[in-house]
Tab-separated table of N, CA and C in Angstrom:
chain	number	residue	atom	x	y	z
H	1	UNK	N	143.079	47.949	-14.680
H	1	UNK	CA	142.078	47.708	-13.571
H	1	UNK	C	141.193	46.688	-14.120
H	2	UNK	N	140.854	45.679	-13.451
H	2	UNK	CA	140.051	44.698	-13.949
H	2	UNK	C	138.640	44.871	-13.858
H	3	UNK	N	138.092	45.544	-12.967
H	3	UNK	CA	136.690	45.945	-13.061
H	3	UNK	C	136.497	47.583	-12.873
H	4	UNK	N	136.502	48.189	-14.143
H	4	UNK	CA	136.628	49.566	-14.014
H	4	UNK	C	135.505	50.404	-13.321
H	5	UNK	N	134.412	49.623	-13.098
H	5	UNK	CA	133.351	50.395	-12.557
H	5	UNK	C	133.185	50.089	-10.958
H	6	UNK	N	134.002	49.186	-10.555
H	6	UNK	CA	134.015	48.957	-9.031
H	6	UNK	C	134.476	50.089	-8.211
H	7	UNK	N	133.735	50.521	-7.196
H	7	UNK	CA	134.229	51.548	-6.194
H	7	UNK	C	133.785	52.910	-6.669
H	8	UNK	N	132.977	52.908	-7.776
H	8	UNK	CA	132.583	54.232	-8.299
H	8	UNK	C	131.193	54.411	-7.688
H	9	UNK	N	130.717	55.588	-7.541
H	9	UNK	CA	129.354	56.109	-7.008
H	9	UNK	C	128.882	56.830	-8.109
H	10	UNK	N	127.536	56.558	-8.712
H	10	UNK	CA	127.027	57.234	-9.509
H	10	UNK	C	125.782	57.828	-8.879
H	11	UNK	N	125.814	59.207	-8.330
H	11	UNK	CA	124.809	59.694	-7.552
H	11	UNK	C	123.984	60.785	-8.384
H	12	UNK	N	122.765	60.751	-8.305
H	12	UNK	CA	122.058	61.888	-9.078
H	12	UNK	C	121.504	62.814	-8.042
H	13	UNK	N	121.443	64.098	-8.402
H	13	UNK	CA	121.031	65.101	-7.138
H	13	UNK	C	119.541	65.642	-7.375
H	14	UNK	N	119.068	65.281	-8.462
H	14	UNK	CA	117.646	65.829	-8.916
H	14	UNK	C	116.923	64.661	-9.506
H	15	UNK	N	115.572	64.782	-9.573
H	15	UNK	CA	114.512	63.855	-10.154
H	15	UNK	C	114.817	63.930	-11.469
H	16	UNK	N	114.349	62.757	-12.290
H	16	UNK	CA	114.414	62.616	-13.710
H	16	UNK	C	115.915	62.756	-14.308
H	17	UNK	N	116.771	62.097	-13.559
H	17	UNK	CA	118.293	62.125	-14.018
H	17	UNK	C	118.695	60.797	-13.603
H	18	UNK	N	119.582	60.132	-14.698
H	18	UNK	CA	120.089	58.828	-14.395
H	18	UNK	C	121.335	58.805	-15.223
H	19	UNK	N	122.173	57.656	-14.971
H	19	UNK	CA	123.399	57.534	-15.763
H	19	UNK	C	123.263	56.515	-16.774
H	20	UNK	N	123.887	56.771	-17.796
H	20	UNK	CA	124.071	55.806	-18.927
H	20	UNK	C	125.463	55.438	-19.026
H	21	UNK	N	125.784	54.079	-19.129
H	21	UNK	CA	127.129	53.534	-19.102
H	21	UNK	C	127.432	52.848	-20.440
H	22	UNK	N	128.485	53.179	-20.953
H	22	UNK	CA	128.986	52.701	-22.199
H	22	UNK	C	130.262	51.997	-21.974
H	23	UNK	N	130.112	50.597	-22.410
H	23	UNK	CA	131.381	49.819	-22.171
H	23	UNK	C	131.674	49.100	-23.462
H	24	UNK	N	133.084	49.309	-23.789
H	24	UNK	CA	133.532	48.785	-24.985
H	24	UNK	C	134.505	47.695	-24.656
H	25	UNK	N	134.232	46.402	-25.152
H	25	UNK	CA	134.999	45.119	-24.991
H	25	UNK	C	135.834	44.933	-26.047
H	26	UNK	N	137.104	44.701	-25.688
H	26	UNK	CA	138.112	44.492	-26.680
H	26	UNK	C	138.732	43.053	-26.404
H	27	UNK	N	138.612	42.129	-27.176
H	27	UNK	CA	139.288	40.817	-27.133
H	27	UNK	C	140.810	41.078	-27.244
H	28	UNK	N	141.446	40.385	-26.301
H	28	UNK	CA	142.952	40.642	-26.060
H	28	UNK	C	143.698	39.140	-25.977
H	29	UNK	N	144.656	38.836	-26.592
H	29	UNK	CA	145.462	37.734	-26.265
H	29	UNK	C	146.827	38.201	-25.933
H	30	UNK	N	147.519	37.340	-24.858
H	30	UNK	CA	148.767	37.502	-24.707
H	30	UNK	C	149.558	36.263	-24.828
H	31	UNK	N	150.595	36.293	-25.801
H	31	UNK	CA	151.285	35.129	-25.880
H	31	UNK	C	151.996	34.743	-24.753
H	32	UNK	N	151.840	33.349	-24.355
H	32	UNK	CA	152.356	32.675	-23.394
H	32	UNK	C	151.540	33.021	-21.977
H	33	UNK	N	150.465	33.560	-22.140
H	33	UNK	CA	149.777	33.581	-20.907
H	33	UNK	C	148.655	32.572	-20.825
H	34	UNK	N	148.876	31.581	-19.887
H	34	UNK	CA	147.977	30.345	-19.932
H	34	UNK	C	147.254	30.218	-18.657
H	35	UNK	N	146.093	29.656	-18.730
H	35	UNK	CA	145.181	29.316	-17.557
H	35	UNK	C	145.137	27.772	-17.722
H	36	UNK	N	145.573	27.120	-16.703
H	36	UNK	CA	145.508	25.602	-16.807
H	36	UNK	C	146.024	25.016	-17.930
H	37	UNK	N	147.074	25.692	-18.696
H	37	UNK	CA	147.489	24.950	-19.793
H	37	UNK	C	146.962	25.322	-21.164
H	38	UNK	N	145.836	26.061	-21.105
H	38	UNK	CA	145.113	26.571	-22.072
H	38	UNK	C	145.184	28.005	-22.289
H	39	UNK	N	145.351	28.471	-23.703
H	39	UNK	CA	145.541	30.016	-23.607
H	39	UNK	C	144.253	30.624	-23.093
H	40	UNK	N	144.715	31.625	-22.438
H	40	UNK	CA	143.388	32.488	-21.688
H	40	UNK	C	142.884	33.453	-22.523
H	41	UNK	N	141.672	33.660	-22.482
H	41	UNK	CA	140.790	34.465	-23.247
H	41	UNK	C	140.610	35.850	-22.332
H	42	UNK	N	140.995	36.995	-22.691
H	42	UNK	CA	141.068	38.212	-21.946
H	42	UNK	C	140.267	39.246	-22.808
H	43	UNK	N	139.731	40.159	-22.029
H	43	UNK	CA	139.075	41.321	-22.550
H	43	UNK	C	139.434	42.483	-21.846
H	44	UNK	N	139.581	43.630	-22.582
H	44	UNK	CA	139.815	44.869	-21.950
H	44	UNK	C	138.648	45.485	-22.004
H	45	UNK	N	138.236	46.439	-20.974
H	45	UNK	CA	137.053	47.123	-20.911
H	45	UNK	C	137.386	48.661	-20.725
H	46	UNK	N	136.865	49.444	-21.707
H	46	UNK	CA	136.917	50.948	-21.721
H	46	UNK	C	135.391	51.301	-21.218
H	47	UNK	N	135.431	52.148	-20.228
H	47	UNK	CA	134.290	52.518	-19.679
H	47	UNK	C	133.925	54.069	-19.588
H	48	UNK	N	132.864	54.510	-20.001
H	48	UNK	CA	132.459	55.869	-20.096
H	48	UNK	C	131.058	55.966	-19.593
H	49	UNK	N	130.779	56.965	-18.653
H	49	UNK	CA	129.480	57.119	-18.060
H	49	UNK	C	129.035	58.513	-18.245
H	50	UNK	N	127.731	58.783	-18.528
H	50	UNK	CA	127.126	60.278	-18.795
H	50	UNK	C	125.922	60.266	-17.909
H	51	UNK	N	125.654	61.559	-17.468
H	51	UNK	CA	124.423	61.856	-16.839
H	51	UNK	C	123.247	62.120	-17.805
H	52	UNK	N	122.270	61.442	-17.829
H	52	UNK	CA	121.337	61.840	-18.871
H	52	UNK	C	120.035	62.456	-18.183
H	53	UNK	N	119.461	63.413	-18.714
H	53	UNK	CA	118.357	63.954	-18.045
H	53	UNK	C	116.908	63.724	-18.934
H	54	UNK	N	115.902	63.334	-18.171
H	54	UNK	CA	114.637	63.029	-18.792
H	54	UNK	C	113.563	64.034	-18.585
H	55	UNK	N	112.473	64.140	-19.424
H	55	UNK	CA	111.468	64.892	-19.386
H	55	UNK	C	110.654	64.547	-18.243
H	56	UNK	N	109.797	65.497	-17.642
H	56	UNK	CA	108.879	65.176	-16.364
H	56	UNK	C	108.064	64.122	-16.705
H	57	UNK	N	107.699	63.699	-17.838
H	57	UNK	CA	106.591	62.712	-18.217
H	57	UNK	C	107.347	61.311	-18.318
H	58	UNK	N	108.586	61.220	-18.129
H	58	UNK	CA	109.372	60.073	-18.495
H	58	UNK	C	109.947	59.574	-17.217
H	59	UNK	N	110.147	58.152	-17.116
H	59	UNK	CA	110.680	57.418	-16.068
H	59	UNK	C	112.259	57.173	-16.245
H	60	UNK	N	113.190	57.864	-15.454
H	60	UNK	CA	114.627	57.544	-15.623
H	60	UNK	C	114.970	56.240	-15.495
H	61	UNK	N	116.023	55.876	-16.280
H	61	UNK	CA	116.421	54.373	-16.113
H	61	UNK	C	117.875	54.438	-16.369
H	62	UNK	N	118.706	53.558	-15.578
H	62	UNK	CA	120.106	53.274	-15.879
H	62	UNK	C	120.273	52.510	-16.943
H	63	UNK	N	121.312	52.988	-17.822
H	63	UNK	CA	121.310	52.043	-19.076
H	63	UNK	C	122.995	51.450	-19.035
H	64	UNK	N	123.122	50.356	-19.386
H	64	UNK	CA	124.146	49.746	-19.853
H	64	UNK	C	124.439	49.233	-21.290
H	65	UNK	N	125.298	49.944	-22.021
H	65	UNK	CA	125.419	49.604	-23.391
H	65	UNK	C	126.801	48.971	-23.627
H	66	UNK	N	126.705	47.791	-24.284
H	66	UNK	CA	128.055	46.997	-24.520
H	66	UNK	C	128.397	47.101	-26.025
H	67	UNK	N	129.599	47.421	-26.414
H	67	UNK	CA	130.106	47.346	-27.700
H	67	UNK	C	131.075	46.594	-27.891
H	68	UNK	N	130.861	45.429	-28.676
H	68	UNK	CA	132.080	44.500	-28.818
H	68	UNK	C	132.866	44.855	-30.055
H	69	UNK	N	134.104	45.167	-29.805
H	69	UNK	CA	135.066	45.773	-30.798
H	69	UNK	C	135.445	44.712	-31.787
H	70	UNK	N	135.407	45.183	-33.148
H	70	UNK	CA	135.456	44.167	-34.024
H	70	UNK	C	137.091	43.950	-34.386
H	71	UNK	N	137.879	44.727	-33.571
H	71	UNK	CA	139.306	44.572	-33.624
H	71	UNK	C	139.923	43.912	-32.392
H	72	UNK	N	140.698	42.996	-32.630
H	72	UNK	CA	141.360	42.151	-31.513
H	72	UNK	C	142.684	42.660	-31.190
H	73	UNK	N	143.270	42.626	-30.020
H	73	UNK	CA	144.566	43.109	-29.791
H	73	UNK	C	145.272	41.845	-29.358
H	74	UNK	N	146.650	41.729	-29.889
H	74	UNK	CA	147.477	40.637	-29.429
H	74	UNK	C	148.856	41.095	-28.882
H	75	UNK	N	149.327	40.640	-27.848
H	75	UNK	CA	150.636	40.989	-27.421
H	75	UNK	C	151.497	39.864	-27.452
H	76	UNK	N	152.842	40.142	-27.654
H	76	UNK	CA	153.932	38.944	-27.797
H	76	UNK	C	155.231	39.672	-27.402
H	77	UNK	N	155.971	38.782	-26.828
H	77	UNK	CA	157.356	39.300	-26.670
H	77	UNK	C	158.427	38.950	-27.585
H	78	UNK	N	159.468	39.543	-27.869
H	78	UNK	CA	160.406	39.028	-28.942
H	78	UNK	C	161.750	39.488	-28.212
H	79	UNK	N	162.729	38.797	-28.278
H	79	UNK	CA	163.987	39.297	-27.840
H	79	UNK	C	164.992	39.233	-28.846
H	80	UNK	N	166.065	40.010	-28.682
H	80	UNK	CA	167.253	39.694	-29.570
H	80	UNK	C	168.488	40.178	-28.684
H	81	UNK	N	169.560	39.633	-29.497
H	81	UNK	CA	170.855	39.962	-28.737
H	81	UNK	C	171.263	41.359	-29.095
H	82	UNK	N	171.981	41.861	-27.838
H	82	UNK	CA	172.489	43.272	-28.148
H	82	UNK	C	173.994	43.309	-28.521
H	83	UNK	N	174.420	41.951	-28.721
H	83	UNK	CA	175.920	42.091	-29.001
H	83	UNK	C	176.146	41.118	-29.982
């Protein structure tokens, strides 16, 4: 899924509630995947959302928290003869 949050509805039913969204970005490379002759830079996105509750004297706010993964993923294909 290219945009994991597209099409989702984050609805609160009561006052003093809001969603907090946590997004982990993972740098990914795919051997042989090029964009205009240059190796493409890709990111995988893992999304998690939680409903947060606030005290009556606080103003609710939507939060988006990004976590850049220190680990990169690399895919490559390798073939071998079966005979």
